[in-house]
Amino acid sequence: QVQLVESGGGLVQAGGSLRLSCVASGRTFSSYAMGWFRLAAGKEREFVAAISWSGGWIYYAESVKGRFTISRDNAKNTVYLQMNSLKPEDTAVYYCAAKDGYSSGDYSVYEYWGQGTQVTVSS
């Protein structure tokens, strides 16, 4: 069982940066692949980034590639999402998620979800 708590969201101007954190409880965090997803008003949930349990495999959505960086610190049970050059279209609630096994961009295979953190980018 894994419980996830996101933080770091907020209001930022276009071009600015935010770093989201997701802290996991449970002693097996290091065995889980982690993903970040977002849900904007009126849109479907969208994959943002994923990282394998070791951090050796990382995948990004095309819309954030080159601007966002996912990383993890297994000693701290934490996964991060560094977001740079933010755009108004990045405005959404951001969720971290965990799954056993391989990383994936498919939200339906993730077993555990946090409560989300709001990111708002003003133009």
MMTF fields as JSON, N, C-alpha, C and O atoms, coordinates in Angstrom:
{
  "mmtfVersion": "1.0.0",
  "mmtfProducer": "UNKNOWN",
  "numBonds": 491,
  "numAtoms": 492,
  "numGroups": 123,
  "numChains": 1,
  "numModels": 1,
  "chainsPerModel": [1],
  "groupsPerChain": [123],
  "chainIdList": ["A"],
  "bondAtomList": [4, 2, 8, 6, 12, 10, 16, 14, 20, 18, 24, 22, 28, 26, 32, 30, 36, 34, 40, 38, 44, 42, 48, 46, 52, 50, 56, 54, 60, 58, 64, 62, 68, 66, 72, 70, 76, 74, 80, 78, 84, 82, 88, 86, 92, 90, 96, 94, 100, 98, 104, 102, 108, 106, 112, 110, 116, 114, 120, 118, 124, 122, 128, 126, 132, 130, 136, 134, 140, 138, 144, 142, 148, 146, 152, 150, 156, 154, 160, 158, 164, 162, 168, 166, 172, 170, 176, 174, 180, 178, 184, 182, 188, 186, 192, 190, 196, 194, 200, 198, 204, 202, 208, 206, 212, 210, 216, 214, 220, 218, 224, 222, 228, 226, 232, 230, 236, 234, 240, 238, 244, 242, 248, 246, 252, 250, 256, 254, 260, 258, 264, 262, 268, 266, 272, 270, 276, 274, 280, 278, 284, 282, 288, 286, 292, 290, 296, 294, 300, 298, 304, 302, 308, 306, 312, 310, 316, 314, 320, 318, 324, 322, 328, 326, 332, 330, 336, 334, 340, 338, 344, 342, 348, 346, 352, 350, 356, 354, 360, 358, 364, 362, 368, 366, 372, 370, 376, 374, 380, 378, 384, 382, 388, 386, 392, 390, 396, 394, 400, 398, 404, 402, 408, 406, 412, 410, 416, 414, 420, 418, 424, 422, 428, 426, 432, 430, 436, 434, 440, 438, 444, 442, 448, 446, 452, 450, 456, 454, 460, 458, 464, 462, 468, 466, 472, 470, 476, 474, 480, 478, 484, 482, 488, 486],
  "bondOrderList": [1, 1, 1, 1, 1, 1, 1, 1, 1, 1, 1, 1, 1, 1, 1, 1, 1, 1, 1, 1, 1, 1, 1, 1, 1, 1, 1, 1, 1, 1, 1, 1, 1, 1, 1, 1, 1, 1, 1, 1, 1, 1, 1, 1, 1, 1, 1, 1, 1, 1, 1, 1, 1, 1, 1, 1, 1, 1, 1, 1, 1, 1, 1, 1, 1, 1, 1, 1, 1, 1, 1, 1, 1, 1, 1, 1, 1, 1, 1, 1, 1, 1, 1, 1, 1, 1, 1, 1, 1, 1, 1, 1, 1, 1, 1, 1, 1, 1, 1, 1, 1, 1, 1, 1, 1, 1, 1, 1, 1, 1, 1, 1, 1, 1, 1, 1, 1, 1, 1, 1, 1, 1],
  "groupList": [{"groupName": "GLN", "atomNameList": ["N", "CA", "C", "O"], "elementList": ["N", "C", "C", "O"], "formalChargeList": [0, 0, 0, 0], "bondAtomList": [1, 0, 2, 1, 3, 2], "bondOrderList": [1, 1, 2], "singleLetterCode": "Q", "chemCompType": "L-PEPTIDE LINKING"}, {"groupName": "VAL", "atomNameList": ["N", "CA", "C", "O"], "elementList": ["N", "C", "C", "O"], "formalChargeList": [0, 0, 0, 0], "bondAtomList": [1, 0, 2, 1, 3, 2], "bondOrderList": [1, 1, 2], "singleLetterCode": "V", "chemCompType": "L-PEPTIDE LINKING"}, {"groupName": "LEU", "atomNameList": ["N", "CA", "C", "O"], "elementList": ["N", "C", "C", "O"], "formalChargeList": [0, 0, 0, 0], "bondAtomList": [1, 0, 2, 1, 3, 2], "bondOrderList": [1, 1, 2], "singleLetterCode": "L", "chemCompType": "L-PEPTIDE LINKING"}, {"groupName": "GLU", "atomNameList": ["N", "CA", "C", "O"], "elementList": ["N", "C", "C", "O"], "formalChargeList": [0, 0, 0, 0], "bondAtomList": [1, 0, 2, 1, 3, 2], "bondOrderList": [1, 1, 2], "singleLetterCode": "E", "chemCompType": "L-PEPTIDE LINKING"}, {"groupName": "SER", "atomNameList": ["N", "CA", "C", "O"], "elementList": ["N", "C", "C", "O"], "formalChargeList": [0, 0, 0, 0], "bondAtomList": [1, 0, 2, 1, 3, 2], "bondOrderList": [1, 1, 2], "singleLetterCode": "S", "chemCompType": "L-PEPTIDE LINKING"}, {"groupName": "GLY", "atomNameList": ["N", "CA", "C", "O"], "elementList": ["N", "C", "C", "O"], "formalChargeList": [0, 0, 0, 0], "bondAtomList": [1, 0, 2, 1, 3, 2], "bondOrderList": [1, 1, 2], "singleLetterCode": "G", "chemCompType": "PEPTIDE LINKING"}, {"groupName": "ALA", "atomNameList": ["N", "CA", "C", "O"], "elementList": ["N", "C", "C", "O"], "formalChargeList": [0, 0, 0, 0], "bondAtomList": [1, 0, 2, 1, 3, 2], "bondOrderList": [1, 1, 2], "singleLetterCode": "A", "chemCompType": "L-PEPTIDE LINKING"}, {"groupName": "ARG", "atomNameList": ["N", "CA", "C", "O"], "elementList": ["N", "C", "C", "O"], "formalChargeList": [0, 0, 0, 0], "bondAtomList": [1, 0, 2, 1, 3, 2], "bondOrderList": [1, 1, 2], "singleLetterCode": "R", "chemCompType": "L-PEPTIDE LINKING"}, {"groupName": "CYS", "atomNameList": ["N", "CA", "C", "O"], "elementList": ["N", "C", "C", "O"], "formalChargeList": [0, 0, 0, 0], "bondAtomList": [1, 0, 2, 1, 3, 2], "bondOrderList": [1, 1, 2], "singleLetterCode": "C", "chemCompType": "L-PEPTIDE LINKING"}, {"groupName": "THR", "atomNameList": ["N", "CA", "C", "O"], "elementList": ["N", "C", "C", "O"], "formalChargeList": [0, 0, 0, 0], "bondAtomList": [1, 0, 2, 1, 3, 2], "bondOrderList": [1, 1, 2], "singleLetterCode": "T", "chemCompType": "L-PEPTIDE LINKING"}, {"groupName": "PHE", "atomNameList": ["N", "CA", "C", "O"], "elementList": ["N", "C", "C", "O"], "formalChargeList": [0, 0, 0, 0], "bondAtomList": [1, 0, 2, 1, 3, 2], "bondOrderList": [1, 1, 2], "singleLetterCode": "F", "chemCompType": "L-PEPTIDE LINKING"}, {"groupName": "TYR", "atomNameList": ["N", "CA", "C", "O"], "elementList": ["N", "C", "C", "O"], "formalChargeList": [0, 0, 0, 0], "bondAtomList": [1, 0, 2, 1, 3, 2], "bondOrderList": [1, 1, 2], "singleLetterCode": "Y", "chemCompType": "L-PEPTIDE LINKING"}, {"groupName": "MET", "atomNameList": ["N", "CA", "C", "O"], "elementList": ["N", "C", "C", "O"], "formalChargeList": [0, 0, 0, 0], "bondAtomList": [1, 0, 2, 1, 3, 2], "bondOrderList": [1, 1, 2], "singleLetterCode": "M", "chemCompType": "L-PEPTIDE LINKING"}, {"groupName": "TRP", "atomNameList": ["N", "CA", "C", "O"], "elementList": ["N", "C", "C", "O"], "formalChargeList": [0, 0, 0, 0], "bondAtomList": [1, 0, 2, 1, 3, 2], "bondOrderList": [1, 1, 2], "singleLetterCode": "W", "chemCompType": "L-PEPTIDE LINKING"}, {"groupName": "LYS", "atomNameList": ["N", "CA", "C", "O"], "elementList": ["N", "C", "C", "O"], "formalChargeList": [0, 0, 0, 0], "bondAtomList": [1, 0, 2, 1, 3, 2], "bondOrderList": [1, 1, 2], "singleLetterCode": "K", "chemCompType": "L-PEPTIDE LINKING"}, {"groupName": "ILE", "atomNameList": ["N", "CA", "C", "O"], "elementList": ["N", "C", "C", "O"], "formalChargeList": [0, 0, 0, 0], "bondAtomList": [1, 0, 2, 1, 3, 2], "bondOrderList": [1, 1, 2], "singleLetterCode": "I", "chemCompType": "L-PEPTIDE LINKING"}, {"groupName": "ASP", "atomNameList": ["N", "CA", "C", "O"], "elementList": ["N", "C", "C", "O"], "formalChargeList": [0, 0, 0, 0], "bondAtomList": [1, 0, 2, 1, 3, 2], "bondOrderList": [1, 1, 2], "singleLetterCode": "D", "chemCompType": "L-PEPTIDE LINKING"}, {"groupName": "ASN", "atomNameList": ["N", "CA", "C", "O"], "elementList": ["N", "C", "C", "O"], "formalChargeList": [0, 0, 0, 0], "bondAtomList": [1, 0, 2, 1, 3, 2], "bondOrderList": [1, 1, 2], "singleLetterCode": "N", "chemCompType": "L-PEPTIDE LINKING"}, {"groupName": "PRO", "atomNameList": ["N", "CA", "C", "O"], "elementList": ["N", "C", "C", "O"], "formalChargeList": [0, 0, 0, 0], "bondAtomList": [1, 0, 2, 1, 3, 2], "bondOrderList": [1, 1, 2], "singleLetterCode": "P", "chemCompType": "L-PEPTIDE LINKING"}],
  "groupTypeList": [0, 1, 0, 2, 1, 3, 4, 5, 5, 5, 2, 1, 0, 6, 5, 5, 4, 2, 7, 2, 4, 8, 1, 6, 4, 5, 7, 9, 10, 4, 4, 11, 6, 12, 5, 13, 10, 7, 2, 6, 6, 5, 14, 3, 7, 3, 10, 1, 6, 6, 15, 4, 13, 4, 5, 5, 13, 15, 11, 11, 6, 3, 4, 1, 14, 5, 7, 10, 9, 15, 4, 7, 16, 17, 6, 14, 17, 9, 1, 11, 2, 0, 12, 17, 4, 2, 14, 18, 3, 16, 9, 6, 1, 11, 11, 8, 6, 6, 14, 16, 5, 11, 4, 4, 5, 16, 11, 4, 1, 11, 3, 11, 13, 5, 0, 5, 9, 0, 1, 9, 1, 4, 4],
  "groupIdList": [1, 2, 3, 4, 5, 6, 7, 8, 9, 10, 11, 12, 13, 14, 15, 16, 17, 18, 19, 20, 21, 22, 23, 24, 25, 26, 27, 28, 29, 30, 31, 32, 33, 34, 35, 36, 37, 38, 39, 40, 41, 42, 43, 44, 45, 46, 47, 48, 49, 50, 51, 52, 53, 54, 55, 56, 57, 58, 59, 60, 61, 62, 63, 64, 65, 66, 67, 68, 69, 70, 71, 72, 73, 74, 75, 76, 77, 78, 79, 80, 81, 82, 83, 84, 85, 86, 87, 88, 89, 90, 91, 92, 93, 94, 95, 96, 97, 98, 99, 100, 101, 102, 103, 104, 105, 106, 107, 108, 109, 110, 111, 112, 113, 114, 115, 116, 117, 118, 119, 120, 121, 122, 123],
  "secStructList": [7, 7, 3, 3, 3, 3, 3, 7, 7, 3, 3, 3, 3, 6, 6, 7, 7, 3, 3, 3, 3, 3, 3, 3, 3, 1, 6, 6, 4, 4, 4, 3, 3, 3, 3, 3, 3, 3, 3, 7, 6, 6, 1, 7, 7, 3, 3, 3, 3, 3, 3, 7, 6, 6, 1, 7, 7, 3, 3, 3, 7, 6, 6, 6, 6, 6, 6, 3, 3, 3, 3, 3, 3, 4, 4, 4, 6, 3, 3, 3, 3, 3, 3, 7, 1, 7, 7, 4, 4, 4, 7, 3, 3, 3, 3, 3, 3, 3, 3, 3, 1, 1, 7, 7, 1, 7, 4, 4, 4, 7, 7, 3, 3, 7, 7, 7, 3, 3, 3, 3, 3, 3, 7],
  "xCoordList": [0.844, 0.0, 0.879, 1.856, 0.532, 1.289, 0.32, -0.713, 0.659, -0.097, 0.782, 1.965, 0.195, 0.941, 0.387, -0.827, 1.289, 0.88, 1.711, 2.935, 1.017, 1.692, 1.748, 0.919, 2.733, 2.843, 3.638, 4.245, 3.625, 4.448, 3.691, 4.277, 2.404, 1.626, 1.438, 1.782, 0.89, 0.64, 0.358, 0.117, 0.394, 0.154, 1.483, 2.269, 1.737, 2.995, 2.72, 1.783, 3.52, 3.379, 3.98, 4.862, 3.494, 4.04, 5.546, 6.029, 6.265, 7.715, 8.385, 9.6, 7.587, 8.12, 8.312, 8.125, 8.695, 9.006, 8.331, 8.073, 8.06, 7.587, 8.208, 8.539, 8.36, 8.789, 7.75, 7.492, 7.173, 6.215, 6.946, 7.912, 6.459, 6.989, 5.85, 4.7, 6.18, 5.211, 5.901, 6.825, 5.435, 6.018, 5.164, 3.941, 5.803, 5.101, 5.341, 6.444, 4.307, 4.453, 4.571, 4.186, 5.087, 5.244, 6.699, 7.46, 7.081, 8.489, 8.942, 10.105, 8.035, 8.417, 8.409, 8.279, 8.551, 8.511, 9.51, 9.218, 10.678, 11.746, 11.43, 12.121, 10.404, 10.055, 8.966, 8.602, 8.442, 7.333, 7.796, 8.65, 7.226, 7.347, 6.399, 5.332, 6.799, 6.018, 5.674, 6.428, 4.524, 4.118, 3.486, 2.969, 3.535, 2.812, 1.779, 2.062, 0.585, -0.508, -1.149, -0.947, -1.91, -2.6, -4.003, -4.297, -4.856, -6.246, -6.632, -6.704, -6.877, -7.302, -8.822, -9.452, -9.384, -10.838, -11.331, -10.826, -12.313, -12.91, -12.121, -12.477, -11.039, -10.196, -10.059, -10.41, -9.54, -9.296, -7.948, -7.075, -7.805, -6.534, -5.416, -5.582, -4.3, -3.201, -1.918, -1.58, -1.223, 0.082, 1.085, 1.073, 1.952, 2.987, 4.387, 5.17, 4.683, 6.026, 5.973, 5.101, 6.926, 7.018, 8.477, 9.347, 8.729, 10.089, 10.053, 9.149, 11.038, 11.108, 11.549, 11.928, 11.497, 11.833, 13.273, 13.569, 14.156, 15.568, 15.904, 16.979, 14.985, 15.278, 15.996, 16.338, 16.227, 16.995, 16.2, 16.772, 14.9, 14.036, 13.069, 12.342, 13.062, 12.226, 11.527, 12.115, 10.289, 9.5, 8.648, 8.091, 8.549, 7.782, 6.737, 6.908, 5.666, 4.733, 5.404, 6.238, 5.036, 5.642, 5.402, 6.232, 4.266, 3.893, 4.777, 4.805, 5.502, 6.33, 7.813, 8.646, 8.137, 9.515, 10.404, 10.079, 11.526, 12.441, 12.143, 12.963, 10.979, 10.603, 10.461, 10.784, 9.987, 9.761, 10.813, 11.309, 11.142, 12.083, 11.534, 11.217, 11.424, 10.997, 12.229, 13.177, 12.211, 13.312, 12.761, 11.625, 13.582, 13.138, 14.316, 15.465, 14.001, 14.98, 14.403, 13.565, 14.847, 14.263, 14.573, 13.823, 15.664, 15.993, 14.998, 14.792, 14.383, 13.41, 11.976, 11.044, 11.799, 10.457, 9.746, 8.549, 10.471, 9.924, 10.21, 11.298, 9.217, 9.384, 9.099, 8.225, 9.835, 9.747, 9.342, 9.548, 8.765, 8.523, 8.939, 8.234, 10.087, 10.567, 9.943, 10.098, 9.249, 8.534, 9.089, 8.967, 9.687, 10.25, 9.515, 8.798, 9.704, 9.084, 7.596, 7.071, 6.95, 5.532, 4.683, 4.967, 3.637, 2.708, 1.3, 1.009, 0.437, -0.944, -1.614, -2.449, -1.263, -1.874, -1.382, -1.885, -0.414, 0.015, -0.879, -0.736, -1.78, -2.683, -3.527, -4.198, -3.485, -4.191, -3.964, -3.145, -4.698, -4.377, -3.407, -3.668, -2.297, -1.259, -1.311, -1.379, -1.277, -1.361, -0.112, 0.383, 0.386, 1.39, 0.704, -0.322, 1.293, 0.72, 1.833, 2.952, 1.518, 2.502, 1.943, 0.745, 2.831, 2.445, 3.609, 4.775, 3.271, 4.281, 4.711, 3.92, 5.946, 6.383, 6.887, 7.432, 6.699, 7.261, 6.506, 5.323, 7.223, 6.613, 5.645, 5.733, 4.733, 3.747, 3.181, 3.151, 2.735, 2.039, 0.537, -0.199, 0.076, -1.342, -1.833, -1.451, -2.675, -3.091, -3.883, -3.915, -4.514, -5.401, -4.65, -5.263, -3.344, -2.596, -1.937, -1.309, -2.08, -1.495, -2.432, -3.646, -1.849, -2.629, -2.927, -3.987, -2.007, -2.133, -2.021, -1.236, -2.825, -2.899, -2.875, -3.404, -2.251, -2.328, -3.59, -4.406, -3.737, -4.948, -4.85, -5.857, -3.663, -3.478, -3.055, -3.338, -2.375, -1.977, -2.224, -1.889, -2.813, -3.215, -2.029, -1.291, -1.865, -0.887, -1.646, -2.383, -1.46, -2.116, -1.055, -0.253, -1.06, -0.088, -0.834, -1.692, -0.493, -1.159, -0.376, 0.847, -1.113, -0.473, -0.054, 0.499],
  "yCoordList": [-1.191, 0.0, 1.24, 1.32, 2.19, 3.435, 4.603, 4.617, 5.573, 6.82, 7.938, 8.022, 8.793, 9.838, 11.208, 11.409, 12.152, 13.519, 14.484, 14.542, 15.243, 16.213, 17.574, 17.893, 18.361, 19.743, 20.527, 19.959, 21.855, 22.695, 23.448, 24.248, 23.202, 23.934, 25.384, 25.781, 26.169, 27.569, 28.36, 27.806, 29.676, 30.608, 31.181, 31.663, 31.132, 31.636, 32.29, 31.909, 33.258, 33.907, 33.041, 32.218, 33.241, 32.519, 32.754, 33.874, 31.682, 31.755, 31.403, 31.215, 31.316, 31.009, 29.523, 28.706, 29.191, 27.808, 27.426, 28.262, 26.147, 25.542, 24.162, 23.528, 23.707, 22.334, 21.627, 22.023, 20.602, 19.787, 18.639, 18.089, 18.296, 17.15, 16.192, 16.601, 14.937, 13.912, 12.966, 12.239, 12.99, 12.153, 10.91, 10.996, 9.772, 8.501, 7.888, 7.954, 7.3, 6.519, 5.054, 4.668, 4.264, 2.855, 2.532, 3.373, 1.357, 0.975, 0.442, 0.068, 0.392, -0.18, 0.848, 0.5, 2.127, 3.189, 2.925, 3.156, 2.446, 2.28, 1.214, 1.122, 0.41, -0.618, -0.176, -0.921, 1.03, 1.507, 2.458, 3.318, 2.29, 3.303, 4.45, 4.239, 5.652, 6.827, 7.629, 7.664, 8.263, 9.1, 10.387, 10.461, 11.386, 12.634, 12.772, 12.54, 13.154, 13.386, 14.724, 15.249, 15.258, 16.514, 16.494, 15.813, 17.265, 17.359, 18.83, 19.495, 19.317, 20.697, 20.744, 19.772, 21.879, 22.044, 21.776, 22.343, 20.912, 20.624, 19.688, 19.464, 19.133, 18.234, 16.888, 16.723, 15.932, 14.622, 14.604, 15.434, 13.637, 13.489, 13.241, 12.471, 13.888, 13.87, 13.401, 13.839, 12.52, 12.077, 13.223, 13.967, 13.354, 14.387, 13.756, 14.048, 12.894, 12.301, 11.038, 10.881, 10.135, 8.908, 8.556, 8.914, 7.843, 7.455, 6.056, 5.712, 5.259, 3.896, 3.885, 4.918, 2.709, 2.618, 3.054, 3.613, 2.797, 3.132, 4.54, 5.063, 5.147, 6.438, 6.311, 7.317, 5.102, 4.897, 5.018, 5.116, 5.011, 5.146, 6.285, 6.273, 7.265, 8.451, 8.736, 8.587, 9.14, 9.418, 10.651, 10.83, 11.515, 12.752, 12.84, 12.296, 13.532, 13.914, 14.944, 15.726, 14.938, 15.875, 17.328, 18.202, 17.566, 18.929, 19.536, 20.755, 18.687, 19.208, 18.901, 19.351, 18.148, 17.748, 18.974, 19.889, 18.976, 20.103, 21.197, 22.091, 21.131, 22.138, 21.532, 22.182, 20.314, 19.645, 18.559, 17.956, 18.326, 17.266, 16.473, 17.036, 15.171, 14.298, 13.661, 13.309, 13.516, 12.862, 12.232, 12.49, 11.405, 10.776, 10.604, 10.483, 10.595, 10.338, 9.224, 9.473, 8.011, 6.872, 6.9, 6.348, 7.537, 7.64, 8.54, 8.403, 9.464, 10.382, 10.025, 10.751, 8.911, 8.492, 9.608, 9.826, 10.296, 11.477, 11.459, 11.086, 11.868, 12.098, 13.574, 14.167, 14.15, 15.578, 15.813, 14.972, 16.976, 17.44, 18.906, 19.789, 19.142, 20.506, 21.038, 20.446, 22.14, 22.704, 24.093, 25.012, 24.231, 25.497, 26.006, 25.26, 27.276, 27.891, 27.571, 27.155, 27.773, 27.42, 28.268, 29.443, 27.646, 28.298, 28.256, 27.4, 29.161, 29.123, 27.77, 27.347, 27.101, 25.802, 24.699, 23.577, 24.995, 24.036, 24.092, 23.271, 25.044, 25.167, 23.911, 23.487, 23.318, 22.061, 21.65, 22.235, 20.641, 19.937, 18.823, 18.014, 18.796, 17.805, 16.699, 16.959, 15.477, 14.306, 13.444, 13.274, 12.908, 11.863, 10.525, 10.43, 9.501, 8.169, 7.138, 7.384, 5.995, 4.928, 3.612, 3.343, 2.812, 1.482, 0.536, 0.926, -0.701, -1.731, -2.078, -1.965, -2.495, -2.913, -1.768, -0.791, -1.896, -0.946, 0.377, 0.446, 1.423, 2.731, 2.713, 1.862, 3.655, 3.722, 5.121, 5.867, 5.467, 6.725, 6.56, 7.523, 5.369, 5.047, 5.185, 4.399, 6.179, 6.432, 5.259, 5.079, 4.471, 3.421, 2.282, 1.48, 2.192, 1.092, 1.486, 0.657, 2.747, 3.181, 2.829, 3.015, 2.326, 1.78, 2.811, 2.773, 3.714, 4.653, 6.089, 6.386, 6.966, 8.359, 9.302, 8.993, 10.459, 11.51, 12.331, 12.049, 13.345, 14.164, 15.298, 15.929, 15.559, 16.586, 17.919, 18.23, 18.702, 20.054, 20.967, 20.628, 22.124, 23.028, 23.856, 24.436, 23.897, 24.774, 25.719, 25.28, 27.004, 28.01, 28.926, 29.519, 29.034, 29.859, 31.018, 30.816, 32.219, 33.403, 33.941, 33.819, 34.535, 35.069, 36.515, 37.124],
  "zCoordList": [0.0, 0.0, 0.0, 0.745, -0.826, -0.935, -0.852, -1.522, -0.032, 0.019, -0.503, -0.173, -1.321, -2.016, -1.662, -1.633, -1.393, -1.068, -1.911, -1.791, -2.772, -3.62, -2.936, -2.083, -3.325, -2.87, -3.895, -4.803, -3.734, -4.592, -5.668, -6.397, -5.772, -6.763, -6.36, -5.247, -7.272, -6.972, -8.226, -9.298, -8.066, -9.164, -9.624, -8.808, -10.918, -11.458, -12.8, -13.502, -13.151, -14.45, -15.55, -15.305, -16.745, -17.893, -17.974, -17.803, -18.237, -18.278, -16.966, -16.907, -15.915, -14.604, -14.381, -15.282, -13.143, -12.784, -11.472, -10.607, -11.363, -10.123, -10.005, -11.007, -8.779, -8.556, -7.696, -6.56, -8.242, -7.51, -6.829, -7.357, -5.645, -4.916, -4.614, -4.456, -4.539, -4.178, -3.208, -3.573, -1.964, -0.932, -0.756, -0.65, -0.726, -0.6, 0.766, 1.309, 1.304, 2.521, 2.13, 1.026, 3.006, 2.668, 2.447, 1.97, 2.778, 2.745, 1.412, 1.267, 0.403, -0.878, -1.998, -3.171, -1.627, -2.641, -3.745, -4.918, -3.387, -4.367, -5.404, -6.418, -5.172, -6.141, -7.104, -8.014, -6.91, -7.722, -8.828, -8.608, -10.003, -11.032, -10.692, -10.117, -11.052, -10.687, -11.934, -12.906, -11.875, -12.995, -12.509, -11.395, -13.349, -13.137, -14.25, -15.425, -13.845, -14.773, -14.421, -13.327, -15.339, -15.043, -15.613, -16.595, -14.962, -15.374, -15.404, -14.37, -16.603, -16.787, -16.939, -17.355, -16.599, -16.674, -18.087, -19.056, -18.186, -19.483, -20.364, -21.521, -19.818, -20.618, -19.931, -18.763, -20.684, -20.115, -19.398, -19.652, -18.499, -17.795, -18.807, -19.753, -18.6, -19.551, -18.88, -17.78, -19.548, -19.075, -19.203, -20.184, -18.196, -18.213, -18.276, -19.18, -17.307, -17.251, -16.408, -15.554, -16.66, -15.878, -15.658, -16.452, -14.558, -14.212, -13.626, -12.865, -13.985, -13.482, -12.025, -11.473, -11.409, -9.992, -9.719, -8.663, -10.669, -10.483, -10.962, -10.668, -11.696, -12.31, -13.629, -14.251, -14.063, -15.277, -16.56, -17.645, -16.441, -17.622, -17.355, -16.361, -18.241, -18.079, -19.404, -20.474, -19.319, -20.516, -20.274, -19.191, -21.309, -21.204, -22.309, -23.399, -22.0, -23.046, -23.942, -23.488, -25.21, -26.152, -25.747, -25.998, -25.124, -24.767, -23.684, -23.517, -22.945, -21.855, -22.041, -21.255, -23.064, -23.286, -23.466, -24.223, -22.761, -22.824, -21.815, -21.606, -21.189, -20.189, -18.793, -17.799, -18.717, -17.439, -17.228, -18.179, -15.951, -15.596, -14.421, -13.373, -14.603, -13.516, -12.9, -13.603, -11.592, -10.891, -9.618, -9.221, -8.991, -7.749, -6.818, -7.243, -5.538, -4.498, -3.636, -2.77, -3.873, -3.15, -1.659, -0.854, -1.296, 0.134, 0.867, 2.073, 0.118, 0.703, 0.33, 0.674, -0.372, -0.799, -1.568, -1.386, -2.406, -3.071, -4.562, -5.001, -5.324, -6.755, -7.014, -6.382, -7.934, -8.215, -9.667, -10.542, -9.887, -11.245, -11.303, -10.813, -11.907, -12.103, -13.388, -14.456, -13.274, -14.418, -14.72, -13.909, -15.872, -16.31, -17.545, -18.211, -17.832, -19.007, -19.071, -20.103, -17.964, -17.881, -18.806, -19.042, -19.323, -20.244, -19.647, -18.812, -20.064, -19.55, -19.784, -18.984, -20.854, -21.135, -20.211, -20.271, -19.362, -18.346, -17.099, -16.192, -17.059, -15.919, -15.773, -16.714, -14.578, -14.332, -12.885, -12.176, -12.467, -11.226, -11.584, -12.474, -10.885, -11.164, -10.111, -8.91, -10.592, -9.739, -9.911, -11.025, -8.816, -8.949, -8.731, -8.056, -9.314, -9.258, -9.193, -9.645, -8.633, -8.458, -8.975, -8.887, -9.511, -9.958, -9.773, -9.845, -9.537, -9.463, -10.884, -11.821, -11.04, -12.361, -13.206, -12.693, -14.525, -15.472, -15.484, -15.151, -15.877, -16.027, -17.2, -18.085, -17.191, -18.266, -18.368, -17.389, -19.555, -19.758, -19.712, -19.925, -19.44, -19.388, -17.956, -17.09, -17.703, -16.323, -15.741, -14.523, -16.591, -16.084, -15.406, -14.702, -15.6, -14.991, -13.675, -13.015, -13.298, -12.039, -10.876, -10.957, -9.818, -8.713, -7.628, -7.003, -7.41, -6.305, -6.818, -7.718, -6.223, -6.659, -5.466, -4.399, -5.666, -4.672, -4.861, -5.738, -4.031, -4.058, -5.069, -5.39, -5.565, -6.579, -6.003, -4.846, -6.822, -6.45, -7.651, -8.786, -7.38, -8.452, -8.932, -8.135, -10.233, -10.868, -11.792, -12.676, -11.582, -12.403, -13.003, -12.282, -14.316, -15.015, -15.675, -16.535, -15.26, -15.806, -16.999, -17.074, -17.922, -19.132, -18.941, -19.856]
}
